[in-house]
JSON list of C-alpha atoms in Angstrom, two decimals:
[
{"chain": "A", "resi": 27, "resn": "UNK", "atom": "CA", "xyz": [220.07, 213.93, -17.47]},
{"chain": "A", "resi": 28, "resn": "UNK", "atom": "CA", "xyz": [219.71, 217.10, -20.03]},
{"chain": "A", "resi": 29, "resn": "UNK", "atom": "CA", "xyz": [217.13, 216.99, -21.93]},
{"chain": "A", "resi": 30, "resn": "UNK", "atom": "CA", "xyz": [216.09, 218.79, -25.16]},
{"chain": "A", "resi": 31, "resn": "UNK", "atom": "CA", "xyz": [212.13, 218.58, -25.85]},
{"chain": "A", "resi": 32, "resn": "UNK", "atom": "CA", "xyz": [211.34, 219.66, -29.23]},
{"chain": "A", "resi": 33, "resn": "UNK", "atom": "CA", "xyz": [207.95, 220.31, -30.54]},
{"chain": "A", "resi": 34, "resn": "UNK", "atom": "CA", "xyz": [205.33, 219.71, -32.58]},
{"chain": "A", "resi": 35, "resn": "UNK", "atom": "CA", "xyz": [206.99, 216.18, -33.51]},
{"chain": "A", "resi": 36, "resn": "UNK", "atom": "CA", "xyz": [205.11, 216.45, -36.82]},
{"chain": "A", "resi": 37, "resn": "UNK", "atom": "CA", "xyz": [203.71, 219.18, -38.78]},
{"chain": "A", "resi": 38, "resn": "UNK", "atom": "CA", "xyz": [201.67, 218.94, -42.07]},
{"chain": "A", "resi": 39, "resn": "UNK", "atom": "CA", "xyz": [200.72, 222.23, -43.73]},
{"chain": "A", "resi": 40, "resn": "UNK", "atom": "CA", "xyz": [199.82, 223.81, -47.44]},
{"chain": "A", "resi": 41, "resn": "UNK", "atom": "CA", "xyz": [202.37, 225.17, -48.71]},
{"chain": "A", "resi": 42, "resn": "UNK", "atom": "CA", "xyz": [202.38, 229.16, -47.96]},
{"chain": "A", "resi": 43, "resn": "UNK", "atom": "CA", "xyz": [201.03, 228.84, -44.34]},
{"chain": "A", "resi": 44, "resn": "UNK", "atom": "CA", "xyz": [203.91, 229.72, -41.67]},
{"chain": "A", "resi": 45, "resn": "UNK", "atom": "CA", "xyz": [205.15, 227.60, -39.07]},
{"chain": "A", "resi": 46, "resn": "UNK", "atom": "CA", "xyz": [207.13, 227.74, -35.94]},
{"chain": "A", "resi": 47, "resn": "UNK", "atom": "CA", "xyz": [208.96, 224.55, -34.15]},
{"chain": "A", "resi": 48, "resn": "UNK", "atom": "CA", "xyz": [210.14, 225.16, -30.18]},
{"chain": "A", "resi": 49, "resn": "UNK", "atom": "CA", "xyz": [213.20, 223.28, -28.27]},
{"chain": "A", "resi": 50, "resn": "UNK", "atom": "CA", "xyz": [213.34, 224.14, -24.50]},
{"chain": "A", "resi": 51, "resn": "UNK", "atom": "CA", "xyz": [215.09, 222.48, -22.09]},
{"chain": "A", "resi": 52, "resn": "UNK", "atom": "CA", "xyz": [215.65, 223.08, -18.25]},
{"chain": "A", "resi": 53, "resn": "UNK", "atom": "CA", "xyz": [218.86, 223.81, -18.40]},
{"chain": "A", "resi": 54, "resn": "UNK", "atom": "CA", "xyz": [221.05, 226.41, -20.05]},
{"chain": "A", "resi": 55, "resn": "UNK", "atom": "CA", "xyz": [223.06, 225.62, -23.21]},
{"chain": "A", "resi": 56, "resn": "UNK", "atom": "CA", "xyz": [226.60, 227.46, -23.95]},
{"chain": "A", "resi": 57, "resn": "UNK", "atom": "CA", "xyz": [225.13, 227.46, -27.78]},
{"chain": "A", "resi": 58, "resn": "UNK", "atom": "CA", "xyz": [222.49, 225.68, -29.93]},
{"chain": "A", "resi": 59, "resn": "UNK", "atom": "CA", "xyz": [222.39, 224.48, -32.98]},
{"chain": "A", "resi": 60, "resn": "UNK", "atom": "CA", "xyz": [219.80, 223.69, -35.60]},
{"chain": "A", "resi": 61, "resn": "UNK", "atom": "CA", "xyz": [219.88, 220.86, -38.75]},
{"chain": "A", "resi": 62, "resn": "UNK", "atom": "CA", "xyz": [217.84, 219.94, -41.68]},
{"chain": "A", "resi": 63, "resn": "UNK", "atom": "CA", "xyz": [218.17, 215.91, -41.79]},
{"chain": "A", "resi": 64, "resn": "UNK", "atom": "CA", "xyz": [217.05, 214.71, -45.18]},
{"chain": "A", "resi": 65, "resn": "UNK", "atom": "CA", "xyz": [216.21, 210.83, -45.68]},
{"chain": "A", "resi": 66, "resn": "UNK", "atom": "CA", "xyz": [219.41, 208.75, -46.14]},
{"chain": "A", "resi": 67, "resn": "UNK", "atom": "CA", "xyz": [221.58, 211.96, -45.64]},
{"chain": "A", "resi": 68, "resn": "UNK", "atom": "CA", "xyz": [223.00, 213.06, -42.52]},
{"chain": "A", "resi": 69, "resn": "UNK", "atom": "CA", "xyz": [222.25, 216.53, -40.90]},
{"chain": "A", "resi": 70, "resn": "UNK", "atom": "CA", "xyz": [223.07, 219.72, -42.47]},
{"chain": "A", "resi": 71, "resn": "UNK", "atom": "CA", "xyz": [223.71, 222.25, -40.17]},
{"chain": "A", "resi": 72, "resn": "UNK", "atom": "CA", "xyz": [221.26, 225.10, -40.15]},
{"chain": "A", "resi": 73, "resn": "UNK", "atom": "CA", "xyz": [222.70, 227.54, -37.63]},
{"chain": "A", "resi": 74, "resn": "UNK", "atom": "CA", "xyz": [224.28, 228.52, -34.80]},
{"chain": "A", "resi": 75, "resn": "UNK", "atom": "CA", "xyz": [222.96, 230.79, -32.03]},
{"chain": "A", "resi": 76, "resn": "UNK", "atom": "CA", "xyz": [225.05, 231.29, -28.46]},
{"chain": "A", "resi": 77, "resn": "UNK", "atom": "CA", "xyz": [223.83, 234.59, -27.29]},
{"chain": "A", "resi": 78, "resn": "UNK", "atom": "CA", "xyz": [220.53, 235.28, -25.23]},
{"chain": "A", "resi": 79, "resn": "UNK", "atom": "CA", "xyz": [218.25, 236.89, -27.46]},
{"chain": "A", "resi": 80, "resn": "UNK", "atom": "CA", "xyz": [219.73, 236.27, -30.29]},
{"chain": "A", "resi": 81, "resn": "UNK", "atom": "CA", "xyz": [217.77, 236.16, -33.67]},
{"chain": "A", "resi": 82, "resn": "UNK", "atom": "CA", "xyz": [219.76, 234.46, -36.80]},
{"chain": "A", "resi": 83, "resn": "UNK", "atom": "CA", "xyz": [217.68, 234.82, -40.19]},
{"chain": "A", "resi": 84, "resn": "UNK", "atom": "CA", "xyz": [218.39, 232.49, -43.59]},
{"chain": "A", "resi": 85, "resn": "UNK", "atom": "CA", "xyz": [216.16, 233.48, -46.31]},
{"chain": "A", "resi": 86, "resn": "UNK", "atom": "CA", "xyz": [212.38, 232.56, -44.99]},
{"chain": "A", "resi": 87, "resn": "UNK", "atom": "CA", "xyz": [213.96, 230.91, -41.63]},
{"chain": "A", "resi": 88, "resn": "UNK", "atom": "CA", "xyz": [214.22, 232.71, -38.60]},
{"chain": "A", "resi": 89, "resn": "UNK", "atom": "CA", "xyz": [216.07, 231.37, -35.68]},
{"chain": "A", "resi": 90, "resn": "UNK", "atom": "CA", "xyz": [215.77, 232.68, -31.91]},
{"chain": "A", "resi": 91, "resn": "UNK", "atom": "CA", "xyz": [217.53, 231.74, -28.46]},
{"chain": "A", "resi": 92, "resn": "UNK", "atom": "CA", "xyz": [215.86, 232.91, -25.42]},
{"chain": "A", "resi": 93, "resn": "UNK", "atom": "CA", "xyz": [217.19, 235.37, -23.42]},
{"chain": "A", "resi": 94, "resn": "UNK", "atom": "CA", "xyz": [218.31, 232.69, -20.89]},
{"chain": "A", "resi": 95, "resn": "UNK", "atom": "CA", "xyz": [219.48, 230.98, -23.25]},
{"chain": "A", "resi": 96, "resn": "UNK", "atom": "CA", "xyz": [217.10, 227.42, -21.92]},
{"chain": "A", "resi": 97, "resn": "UNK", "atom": "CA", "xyz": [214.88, 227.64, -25.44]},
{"chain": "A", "resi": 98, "resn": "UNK", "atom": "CA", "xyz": [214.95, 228.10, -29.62]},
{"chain": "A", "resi": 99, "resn": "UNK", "atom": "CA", "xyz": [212.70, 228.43, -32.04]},
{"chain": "A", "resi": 100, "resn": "UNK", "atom": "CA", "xyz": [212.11, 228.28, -35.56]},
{"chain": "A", "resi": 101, "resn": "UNK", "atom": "CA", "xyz": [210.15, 229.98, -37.71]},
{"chain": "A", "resi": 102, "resn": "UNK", "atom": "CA", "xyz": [209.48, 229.48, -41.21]},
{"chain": "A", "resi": 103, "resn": "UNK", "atom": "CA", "xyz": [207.37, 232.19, -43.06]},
{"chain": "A", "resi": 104, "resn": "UNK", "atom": "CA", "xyz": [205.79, 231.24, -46.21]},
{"chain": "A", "resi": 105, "resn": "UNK", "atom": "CA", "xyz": [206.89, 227.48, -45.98]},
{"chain": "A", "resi": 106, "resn": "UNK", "atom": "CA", "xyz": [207.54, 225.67, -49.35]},
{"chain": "A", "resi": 107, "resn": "UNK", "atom": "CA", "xyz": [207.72, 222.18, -50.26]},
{"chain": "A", "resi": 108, "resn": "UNK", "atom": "CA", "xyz": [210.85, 222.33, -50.85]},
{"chain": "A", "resi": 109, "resn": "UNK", "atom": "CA", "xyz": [211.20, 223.08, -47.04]},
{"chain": "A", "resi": 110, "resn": "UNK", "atom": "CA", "xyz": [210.25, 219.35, -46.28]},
{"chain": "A", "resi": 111, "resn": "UNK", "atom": "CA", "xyz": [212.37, 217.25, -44.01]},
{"chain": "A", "resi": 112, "resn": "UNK", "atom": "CA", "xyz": [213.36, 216.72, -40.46]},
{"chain": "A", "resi": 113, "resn": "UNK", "atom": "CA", "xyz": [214.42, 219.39, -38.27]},
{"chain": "A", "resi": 114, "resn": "UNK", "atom": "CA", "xyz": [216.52, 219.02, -35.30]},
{"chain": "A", "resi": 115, "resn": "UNK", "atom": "CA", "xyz": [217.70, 221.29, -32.71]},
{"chain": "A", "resi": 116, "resn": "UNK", "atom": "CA", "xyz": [221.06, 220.22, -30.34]},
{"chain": "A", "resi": 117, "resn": "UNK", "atom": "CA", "xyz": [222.04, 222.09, -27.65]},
{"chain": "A", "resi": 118, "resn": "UNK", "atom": "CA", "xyz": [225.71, 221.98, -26.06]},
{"chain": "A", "resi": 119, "resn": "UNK", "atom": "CA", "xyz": [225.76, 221.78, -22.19]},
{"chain": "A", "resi": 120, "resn": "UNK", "atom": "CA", "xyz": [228.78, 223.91, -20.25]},
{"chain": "A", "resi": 121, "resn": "UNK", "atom": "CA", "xyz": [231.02, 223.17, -23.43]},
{"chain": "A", "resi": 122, "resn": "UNK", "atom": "CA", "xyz": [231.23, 219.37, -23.04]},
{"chain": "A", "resi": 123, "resn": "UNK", "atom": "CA", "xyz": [231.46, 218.66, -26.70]},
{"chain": "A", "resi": 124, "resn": "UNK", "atom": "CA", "xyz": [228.58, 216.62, -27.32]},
{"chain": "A", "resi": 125, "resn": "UNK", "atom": "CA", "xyz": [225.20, 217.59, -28.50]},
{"chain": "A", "resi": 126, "resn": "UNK", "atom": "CA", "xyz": [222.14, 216.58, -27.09]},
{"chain": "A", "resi": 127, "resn": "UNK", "atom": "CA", "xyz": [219.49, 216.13, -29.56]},
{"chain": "A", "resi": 128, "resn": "UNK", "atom": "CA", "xyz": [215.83, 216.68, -29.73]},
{"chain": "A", "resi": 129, "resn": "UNK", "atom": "CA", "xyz": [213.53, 214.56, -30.76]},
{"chain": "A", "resi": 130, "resn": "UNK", "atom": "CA", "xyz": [212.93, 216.03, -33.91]},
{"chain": "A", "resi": 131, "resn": "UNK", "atom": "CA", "xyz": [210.25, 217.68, -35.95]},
{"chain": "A", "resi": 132, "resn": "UNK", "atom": "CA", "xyz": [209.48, 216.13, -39.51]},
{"chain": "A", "resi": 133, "resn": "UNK", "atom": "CA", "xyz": [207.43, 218.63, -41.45]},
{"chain": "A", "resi": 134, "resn": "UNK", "atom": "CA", "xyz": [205.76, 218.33, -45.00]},
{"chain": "A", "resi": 135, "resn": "UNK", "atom": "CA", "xyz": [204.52, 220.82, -46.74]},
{"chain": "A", "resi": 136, "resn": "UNK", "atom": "CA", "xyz": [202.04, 219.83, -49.34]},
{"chain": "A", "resi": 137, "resn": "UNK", "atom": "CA", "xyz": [201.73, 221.86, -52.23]},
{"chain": "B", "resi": 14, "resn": "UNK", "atom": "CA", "xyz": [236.82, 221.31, -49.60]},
{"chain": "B", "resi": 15, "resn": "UNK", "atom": "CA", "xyz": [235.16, 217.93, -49.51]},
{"chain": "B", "resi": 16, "resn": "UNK", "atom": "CA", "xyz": [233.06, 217.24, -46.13]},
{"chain": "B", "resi": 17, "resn": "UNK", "atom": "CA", "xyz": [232.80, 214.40, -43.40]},
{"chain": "B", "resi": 18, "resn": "UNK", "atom": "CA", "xyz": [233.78, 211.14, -45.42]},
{"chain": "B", "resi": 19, "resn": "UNK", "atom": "CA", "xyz": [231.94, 207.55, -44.10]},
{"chain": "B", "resi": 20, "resn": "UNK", "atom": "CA", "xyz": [232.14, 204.34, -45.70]},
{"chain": "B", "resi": 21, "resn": "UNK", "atom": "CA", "xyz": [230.45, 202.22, -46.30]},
{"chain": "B", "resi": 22, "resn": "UNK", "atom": "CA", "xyz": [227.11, 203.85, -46.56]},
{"chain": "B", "resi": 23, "resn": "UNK", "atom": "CA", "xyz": [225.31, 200.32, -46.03]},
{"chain": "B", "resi": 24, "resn": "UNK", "atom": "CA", "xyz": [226.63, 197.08, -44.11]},
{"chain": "B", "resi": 25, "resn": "UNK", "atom": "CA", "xyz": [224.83, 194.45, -43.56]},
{"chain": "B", "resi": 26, "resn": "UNK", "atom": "CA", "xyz": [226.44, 191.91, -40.56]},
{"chain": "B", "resi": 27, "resn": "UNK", "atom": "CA", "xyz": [224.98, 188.54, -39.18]},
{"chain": "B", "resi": 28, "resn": "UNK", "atom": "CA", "xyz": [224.36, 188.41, -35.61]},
{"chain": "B", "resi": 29, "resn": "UNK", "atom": "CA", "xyz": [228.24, 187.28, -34.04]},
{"chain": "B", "resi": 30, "resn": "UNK", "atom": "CA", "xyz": [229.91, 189.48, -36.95]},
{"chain": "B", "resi": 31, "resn": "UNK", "atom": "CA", "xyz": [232.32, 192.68, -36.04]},
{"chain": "B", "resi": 32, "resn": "UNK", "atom": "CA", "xyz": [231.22, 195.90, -37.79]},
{"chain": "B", "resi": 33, "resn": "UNK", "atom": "CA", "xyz": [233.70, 198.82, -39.00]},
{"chain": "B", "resi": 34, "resn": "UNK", "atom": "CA", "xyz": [232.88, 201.75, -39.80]},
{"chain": "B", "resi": 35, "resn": "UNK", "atom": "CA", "xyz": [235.22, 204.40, -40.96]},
{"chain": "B", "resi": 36, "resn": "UNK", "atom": "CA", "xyz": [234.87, 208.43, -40.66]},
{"chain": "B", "resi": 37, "resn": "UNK", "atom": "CA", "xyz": [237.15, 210.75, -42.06]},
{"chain": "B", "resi": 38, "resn": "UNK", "atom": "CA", "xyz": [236.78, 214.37, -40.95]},
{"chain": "B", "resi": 39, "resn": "UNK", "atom": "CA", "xyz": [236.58, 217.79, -43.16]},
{"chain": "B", "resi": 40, "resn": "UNK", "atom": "CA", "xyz": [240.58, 218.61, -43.72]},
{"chain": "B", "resi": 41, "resn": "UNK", "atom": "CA", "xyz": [241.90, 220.39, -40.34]},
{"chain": "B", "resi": 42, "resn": "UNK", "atom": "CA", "xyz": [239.18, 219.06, -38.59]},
{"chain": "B", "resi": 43, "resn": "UNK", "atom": "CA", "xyz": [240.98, 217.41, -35.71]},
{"chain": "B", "resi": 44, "resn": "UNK", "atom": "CA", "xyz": [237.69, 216.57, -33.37]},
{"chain": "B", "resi": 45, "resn": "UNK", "atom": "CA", "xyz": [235.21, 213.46, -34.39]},
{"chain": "B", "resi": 46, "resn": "UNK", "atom": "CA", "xyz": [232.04, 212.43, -32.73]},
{"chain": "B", "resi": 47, "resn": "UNK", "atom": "CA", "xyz": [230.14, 209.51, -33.18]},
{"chain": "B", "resi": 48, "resn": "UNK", "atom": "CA", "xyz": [225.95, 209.53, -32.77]},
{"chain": "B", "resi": 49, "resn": "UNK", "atom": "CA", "xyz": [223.90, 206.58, -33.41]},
{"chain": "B", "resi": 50, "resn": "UNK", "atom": "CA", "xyz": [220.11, 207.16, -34.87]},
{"chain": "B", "resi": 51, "resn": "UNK", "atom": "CA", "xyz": [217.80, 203.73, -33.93]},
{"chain": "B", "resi": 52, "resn": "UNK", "atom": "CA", "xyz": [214.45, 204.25, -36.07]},
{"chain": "B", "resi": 53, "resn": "UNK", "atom": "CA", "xyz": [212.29, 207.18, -34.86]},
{"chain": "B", "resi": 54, "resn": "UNK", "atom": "CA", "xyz": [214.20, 208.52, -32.74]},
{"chain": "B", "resi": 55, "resn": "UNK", "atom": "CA", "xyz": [216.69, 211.32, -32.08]},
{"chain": "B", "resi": 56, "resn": "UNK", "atom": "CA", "xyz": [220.67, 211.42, -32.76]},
{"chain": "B", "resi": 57, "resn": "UNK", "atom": "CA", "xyz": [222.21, 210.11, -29.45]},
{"chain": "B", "resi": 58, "resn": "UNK", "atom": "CA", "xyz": [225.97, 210.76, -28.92]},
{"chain": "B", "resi": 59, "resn": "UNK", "atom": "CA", "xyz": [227.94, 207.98, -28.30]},
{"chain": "B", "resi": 60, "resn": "UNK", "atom": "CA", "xyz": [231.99, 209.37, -28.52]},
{"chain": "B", "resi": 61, "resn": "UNK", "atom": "CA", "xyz": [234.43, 212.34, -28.75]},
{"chain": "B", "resi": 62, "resn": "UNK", "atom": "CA", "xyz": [237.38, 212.22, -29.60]},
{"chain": "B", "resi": 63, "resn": "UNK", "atom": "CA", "xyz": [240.91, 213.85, -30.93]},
{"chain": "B", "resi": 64, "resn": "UNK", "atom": "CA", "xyz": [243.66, 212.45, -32.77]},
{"chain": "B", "resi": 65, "resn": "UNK", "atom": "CA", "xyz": [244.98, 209.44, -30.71]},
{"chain": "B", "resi": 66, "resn": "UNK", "atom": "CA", "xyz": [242.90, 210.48, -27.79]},
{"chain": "B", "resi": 67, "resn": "UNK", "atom": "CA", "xyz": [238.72, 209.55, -26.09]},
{"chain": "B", "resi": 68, "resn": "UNK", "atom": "CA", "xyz": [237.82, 212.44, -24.35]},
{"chain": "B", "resi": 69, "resn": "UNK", "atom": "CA", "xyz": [234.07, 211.49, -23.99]},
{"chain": "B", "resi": 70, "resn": "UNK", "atom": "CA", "xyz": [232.89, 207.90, -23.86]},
{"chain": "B", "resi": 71, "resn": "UNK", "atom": "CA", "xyz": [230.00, 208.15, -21.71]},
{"chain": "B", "resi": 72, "resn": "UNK", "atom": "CA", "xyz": [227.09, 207.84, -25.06]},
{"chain": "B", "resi": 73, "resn": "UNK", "atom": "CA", "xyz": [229.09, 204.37, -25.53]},
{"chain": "B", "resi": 74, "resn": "UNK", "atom": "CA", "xyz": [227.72, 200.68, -24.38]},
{"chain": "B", "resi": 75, "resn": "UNK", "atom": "CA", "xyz": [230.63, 199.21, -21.77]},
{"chain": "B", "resi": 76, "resn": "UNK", "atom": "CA", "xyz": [230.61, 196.21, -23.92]},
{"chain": "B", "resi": 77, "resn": "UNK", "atom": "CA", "xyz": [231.32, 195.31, -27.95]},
{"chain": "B", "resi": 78, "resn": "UNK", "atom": "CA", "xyz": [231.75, 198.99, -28.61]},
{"chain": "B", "resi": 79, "resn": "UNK", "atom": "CA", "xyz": [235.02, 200.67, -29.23]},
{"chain": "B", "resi": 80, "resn": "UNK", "atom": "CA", "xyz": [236.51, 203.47, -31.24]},
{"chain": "B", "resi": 81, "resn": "UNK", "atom": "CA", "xyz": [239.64, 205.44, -32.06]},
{"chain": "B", "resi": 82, "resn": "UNK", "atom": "CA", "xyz": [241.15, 208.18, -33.98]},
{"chain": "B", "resi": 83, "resn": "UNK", "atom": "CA", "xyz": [244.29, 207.78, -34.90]},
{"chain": "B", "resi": 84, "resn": "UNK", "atom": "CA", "xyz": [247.04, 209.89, -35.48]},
{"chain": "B", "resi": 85, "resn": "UNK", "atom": "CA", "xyz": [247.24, 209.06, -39.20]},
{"chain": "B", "resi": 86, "resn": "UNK", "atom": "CA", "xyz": [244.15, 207.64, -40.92]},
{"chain": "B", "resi": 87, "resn": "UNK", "atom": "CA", "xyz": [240.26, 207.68, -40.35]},
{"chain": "B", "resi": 88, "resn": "UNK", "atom": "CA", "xyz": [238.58, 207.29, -37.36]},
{"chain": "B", "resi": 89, "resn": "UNK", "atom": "CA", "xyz": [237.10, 203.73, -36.32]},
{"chain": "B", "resi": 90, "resn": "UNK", "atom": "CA", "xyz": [233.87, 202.69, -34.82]},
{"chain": "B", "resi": 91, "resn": "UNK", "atom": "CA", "xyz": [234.38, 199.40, -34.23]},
{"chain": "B", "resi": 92, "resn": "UNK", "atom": "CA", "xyz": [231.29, 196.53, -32.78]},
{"chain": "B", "resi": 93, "resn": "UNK", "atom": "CA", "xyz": [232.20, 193.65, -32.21]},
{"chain": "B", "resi": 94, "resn": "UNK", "atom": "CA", "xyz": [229.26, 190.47, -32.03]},
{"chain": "B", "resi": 95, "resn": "UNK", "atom": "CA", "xyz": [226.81, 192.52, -33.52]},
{"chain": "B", "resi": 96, "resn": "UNK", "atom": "CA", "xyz": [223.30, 191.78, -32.34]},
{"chain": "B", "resi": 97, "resn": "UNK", "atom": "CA", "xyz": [219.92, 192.58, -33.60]},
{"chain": "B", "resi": 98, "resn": "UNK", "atom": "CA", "xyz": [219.30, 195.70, -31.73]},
{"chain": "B", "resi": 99, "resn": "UNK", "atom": "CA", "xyz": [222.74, 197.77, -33.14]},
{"chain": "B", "resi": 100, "resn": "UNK", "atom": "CA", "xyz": [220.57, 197.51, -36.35]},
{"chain": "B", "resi": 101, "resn": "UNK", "atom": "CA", "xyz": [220.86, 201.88, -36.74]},
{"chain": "B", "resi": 102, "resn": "UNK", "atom": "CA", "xyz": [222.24, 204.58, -38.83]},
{"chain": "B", "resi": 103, "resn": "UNK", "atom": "CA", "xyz": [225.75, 205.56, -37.10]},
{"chain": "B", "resi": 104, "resn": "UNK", "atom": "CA", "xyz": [226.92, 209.25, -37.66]},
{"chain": "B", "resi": 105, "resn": "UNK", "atom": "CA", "xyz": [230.30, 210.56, -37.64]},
{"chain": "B", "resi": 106, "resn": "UNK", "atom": "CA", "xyz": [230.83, 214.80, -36.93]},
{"chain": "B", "resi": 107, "resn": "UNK", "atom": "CA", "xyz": [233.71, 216.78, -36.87]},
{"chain": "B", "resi": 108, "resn": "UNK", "atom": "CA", "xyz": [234.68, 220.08, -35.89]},
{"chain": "B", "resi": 109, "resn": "UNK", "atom": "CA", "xyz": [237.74, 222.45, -36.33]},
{"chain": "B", "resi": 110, "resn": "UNK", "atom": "CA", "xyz": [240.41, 223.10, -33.31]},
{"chain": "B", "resi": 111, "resn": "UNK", "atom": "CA", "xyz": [239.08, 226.16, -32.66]},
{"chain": "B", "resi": 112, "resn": "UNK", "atom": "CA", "xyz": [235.42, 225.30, -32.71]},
{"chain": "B", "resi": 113, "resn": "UNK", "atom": "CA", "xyz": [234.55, 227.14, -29.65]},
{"chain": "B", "resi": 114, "resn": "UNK", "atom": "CA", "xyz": [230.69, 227.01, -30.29]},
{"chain": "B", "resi": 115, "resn": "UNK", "atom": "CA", "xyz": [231.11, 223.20, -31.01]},
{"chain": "B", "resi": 116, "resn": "UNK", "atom": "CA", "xyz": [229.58, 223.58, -34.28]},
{"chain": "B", "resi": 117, "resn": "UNK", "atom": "CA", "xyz": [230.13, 219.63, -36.08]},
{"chain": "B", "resi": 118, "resn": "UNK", "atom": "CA", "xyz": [229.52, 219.04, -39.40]},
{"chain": "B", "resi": 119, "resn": "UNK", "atom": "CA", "xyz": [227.60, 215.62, -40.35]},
{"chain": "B", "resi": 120, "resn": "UNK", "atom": "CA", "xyz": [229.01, 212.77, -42.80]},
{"chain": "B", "resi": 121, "resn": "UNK", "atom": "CA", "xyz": [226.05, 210.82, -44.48]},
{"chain": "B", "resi": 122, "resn": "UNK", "atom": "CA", "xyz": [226.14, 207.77, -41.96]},
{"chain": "B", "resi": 123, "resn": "UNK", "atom": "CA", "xyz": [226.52, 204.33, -42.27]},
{"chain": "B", "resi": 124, "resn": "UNK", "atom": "CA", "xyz": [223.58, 202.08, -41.92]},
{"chain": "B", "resi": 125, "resn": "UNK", "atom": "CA", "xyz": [224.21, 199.09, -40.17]},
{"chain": "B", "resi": 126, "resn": "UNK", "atom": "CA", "xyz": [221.47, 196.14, -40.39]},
{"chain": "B", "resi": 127, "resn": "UNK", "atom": "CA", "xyz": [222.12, 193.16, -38.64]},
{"chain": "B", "resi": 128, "resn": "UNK", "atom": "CA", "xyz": [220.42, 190.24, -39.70]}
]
C-alpha cells in the first residue's frame, strides 16, 4: 500500500512566525503535488514539483522535492492569516493516474 | 474558462435511496477522477476514467458503486442503496490529454448526507 504521511496534522501560530509542513513516503513518486483545501470548497492546486531537488516558490511559499524524489516540504515565511486552511500534499506513483493523499495539515494563523 | 462543474453541491438521501452525482470537467479536459473525503480524513481516490472508458476502479467499493463518463455529457457517480456510512464529500478532478505530470484540477464536491 503507498502511503503519504504528512506532518504536523495541525499547526497554530501568530501570525508572522514561519512554518514548514513535511510529506514523505517510502516510495518514490513520478511528481507531487500540493493543495490549499478551504471549508466547503474543493482543493486548489498549489504546485507541481517532478524533479529531485527541485524548489518551486509562490510569493511567501516555498515548495521542495527531495532529491529522491520520496519527500516535500512546505515552507511558509512570514505566515498570514490569510494563509489559513488545509494543506494537502498527493503524490503520483509510477504514473498510475491517481493521487494518493496525505493526511493533511490544517493550519491557523492567529493574528 | 470555467473550472470542474459538480452538482448538486448538497444531497441529502434516505438510507435505500440511489445518489447521482454529476461532474463536468474544465473544457478539453478528457480525464475525470473521483475521491471521496469521510470527516477528518484525507481525499481517497475512488475512479479514473476517459470518455466512455474505467481505467482505474480499484479506490471503488465492489458493491452499490458505479460510474461512467460518457462520450457526450457529464460524468456520473452513481450509489445505489445509500447507507449511513457513504455520508462524505465526493470530489470530481480532471486533467488535460496531455497531462503528463497528472496535475487534476478540483470541482467544489458534492456533499452527500444520508439520513
Amino acid at each position: 500500500t503507498q502511503l503519504l504521511e504528512q506532518s504536523p496534522q495541525f499547526l497554530s501560530i501568530q501570525e508572522g512566525e514561519n512554518l514548514t509542513v513535511y510529506c514523505n513516503s517510502s516510495s518514490v513518486f513520478s511528481s507531487l503535488q500540493w493543495y490549499r483545501q478551504e471549508p466547503g470548497e474543493g482543493p486548489v492546486l498549489l504546485v507541481t514539483v517532478v524533479t529531485g531537488g527541485e524548489v518551486k516558490k509562490l510569493k511567501r511559499l516555498t515548495f521542495q522535492f527531495g532529491d529522491a524524489r520520496k519527500d516535500s516540504s512546505l515552507h511558509i515565511t512570514a505566515a498570514q492569516p490569510g494563509d489559513t486552511g488545509l494543506y494537502l500534499c498527493a503524490g503520483v506513483f509510477s504514473n498510475t493516474g491517481k493521487l494518493i493523499f496525505g493526511q493533511g495539515t490544517t493550519l491557523q494563523v492567529k493574528p | 474558462n470555467a473550472g470542474v462543474m459538480q452538482n448538486p453541491r448538497h444531497l441529502v438521501r434516505r438510507r435505500g435511496q440511489e445518489a447521482r452525482l454529476r461532474c463536468s470537467p474544465m473544457k478539453g479536459h478528457s480525464h475525470v477522477y473521483w475521491y471521496r473525503q469521510l470527516p477528518e480524513e484525507g481525499l481517497k481516490f475512488m475512479v479514473y476514467l476517459q470518455k466512455e472508458n474505467i481505467i482505474d476502479e480499484s479506490g471503488m467499493p465492489k458493491e452499490r458503486f458505479s460510474a461512467e463518463f460518457p462520450k457526450e455529457g457529464p460524468s456520473i457517480l452513481r450509489i445505489q442503496q445509500v447507507v449511513r456510512g457513504d455520508s462524505a464529500a465526493y470530489f470530481c478532478a480532471s486533467s488535460p490529454p496531455e497531462a503528463g505530470y497528472n496535475e487534476q484540477f478540483f470541482g467544489p464536491g458534492t456533499r452527500l448526507t444520508v439520513l
